Amino acid sequence: MALNSNLQIDGDRLWDALMEMAKIGPGVAGGNNRQTLTDEDGEGRKLFQSWAEAAGMTMGVDTMGNMFFRREGADLDALPVYVGSHLDTQPTGGKYDGVLGVLGALELVRTLNDLNIKTRHPIVVTNWTNEEGTRFAPAMLASGVFAGVHEEDWAKARLDAKGKSFGEELKRIGWEGEEPVGARKMKAFFELHIEQGPILEDEGLDIGVVTHGQGLYWLEVTLTGKESHTGSTPMPKRRNAGLGMARVTELVHEVAMDYQPNAVGAIGHVEVYPNSRNIIPGKCVFTVDIRSPSKETLDTMRERIEDGIDTIAEALDIDVSVDEVGHFDPVTFDEACVKAVRNAAERLGLSHTDIVSGAGHDACWINRVAPTAMVMCPCVDGLSHNEAEEITKEWAANGANVLLQAVVETAGVVE
Ligand code: HGY
Ligand code: MN
Ligand code: MN
């Protein structure tokens, strides 16, 4: 069967699956709180497993809890085409970030089953553990181990805010697999994801053909001053870590603004000790998140911010330490895979544009070990990492149809 625009997924079935999965780990404002390796994550994994096995796929799980569901191809020895994303969410996350990519891949297989289409290469639907990095830093942790970026022991020793380790939590929810992580070889990897930015919606475009992903640093900064009474400590005698954090927050913003229109910078995670109304903060721990599509700009921003932090600490007589807890350089996705995505959008008559991903994705790491590309669909107001994250059924279906066509083009149709 030649690939043509008649090959389309069932948009209602995809939407129903998204709404069903969204019931697990509900947020408080219509989104989701299904953080990695929580009981809710375990429940979501079980639901996904039941659907994937009902679609005739066989499951494999590796030692980082990455889930793989294989649909056999005509050529049993051919390297599979992998397709997927992540089911874990932010604490105040949306229903579609990551989930659309996993359930869009499931829908792709369900559609091939309905139409009795056999591909030459097997297809493997994937759920990567801990893409968000919000409970266990850094982001894309398990796909990073798979791609050989992180050592498995280091990853399993990562602690959450309550001092629980990734490894013990993975065991606790019963999803530590047997497969050695990274042993699987891929012909290609495709990931469907919401844009998490405003470009596609603002320009009225259906599809983002992701050519690059911007680079990122997560710098965990610890400022140590001296706890003392907010009422009786004279201003000149204060060693105020909270004031230091405020100045660093401003510094990060100013540096990012110097490299517009693409650079970004903010501080999203903050811990203030002892966090008492009438004690001057003795210690602040926070994470600087800076990103740019240009490696040179990213490194310059990091240098300027670290120098600025030293100046601020000296002026306030506070101590400082900076730990890199996350980093990846800007990513260029595989030309042939990107072309398959672009061909798919054209074949389907969908408007599209090349786009650089602002967010990090598992695809950014998998691109190191296999030819990789991403498909993006719009999201309302470009909003994500917010419970109000929204997409339309049509946008979801367009994205999943492009994913289907790109994967089938790459896997080859036998009958
Ligand atoms: O941080 C990111 O870019 C991704 O959402 N984990
Ligand atoms: Mn995501
Ligand atoms: Mn996310």
Short mmCIF file of C-alpha atoms in Angstrom, two decimals, residues 7 131 220 234 253-254 302 353 366 369 395 400:
data_model
loop_
_atom_site.label_atom_id
_atom_site.label_comp_id
_atom_site.label_asym_id
_atom_site.label_seq_id
_atom_site.Cartn_x
_atom_site.Cartn_y
_atom_site.Cartn_z
CA LEU A 7 -3.98 6.72 6.06
CA GLU A 131 11.40 13.28 31.41
CA GLU A 220 21.81 24.82 41.36
CA PRO A 234 20.90 46.43 62.03
CA HIS A 253 16.61 37.96 33.64
CA GLU A 254 18.88 40.81 32.50
CA ARG A 302 26.49 30.94 32.01
CA THR A 353 6.96 25.41 9.43
CA ILE A 366 18.01 9.82 21.76
CA VAL A 369 22.19 7.17 19.49
CA TRP A 395 -4.48 19.58 16.55
CA ALA A 400 -0.67 12.01 15.29
#
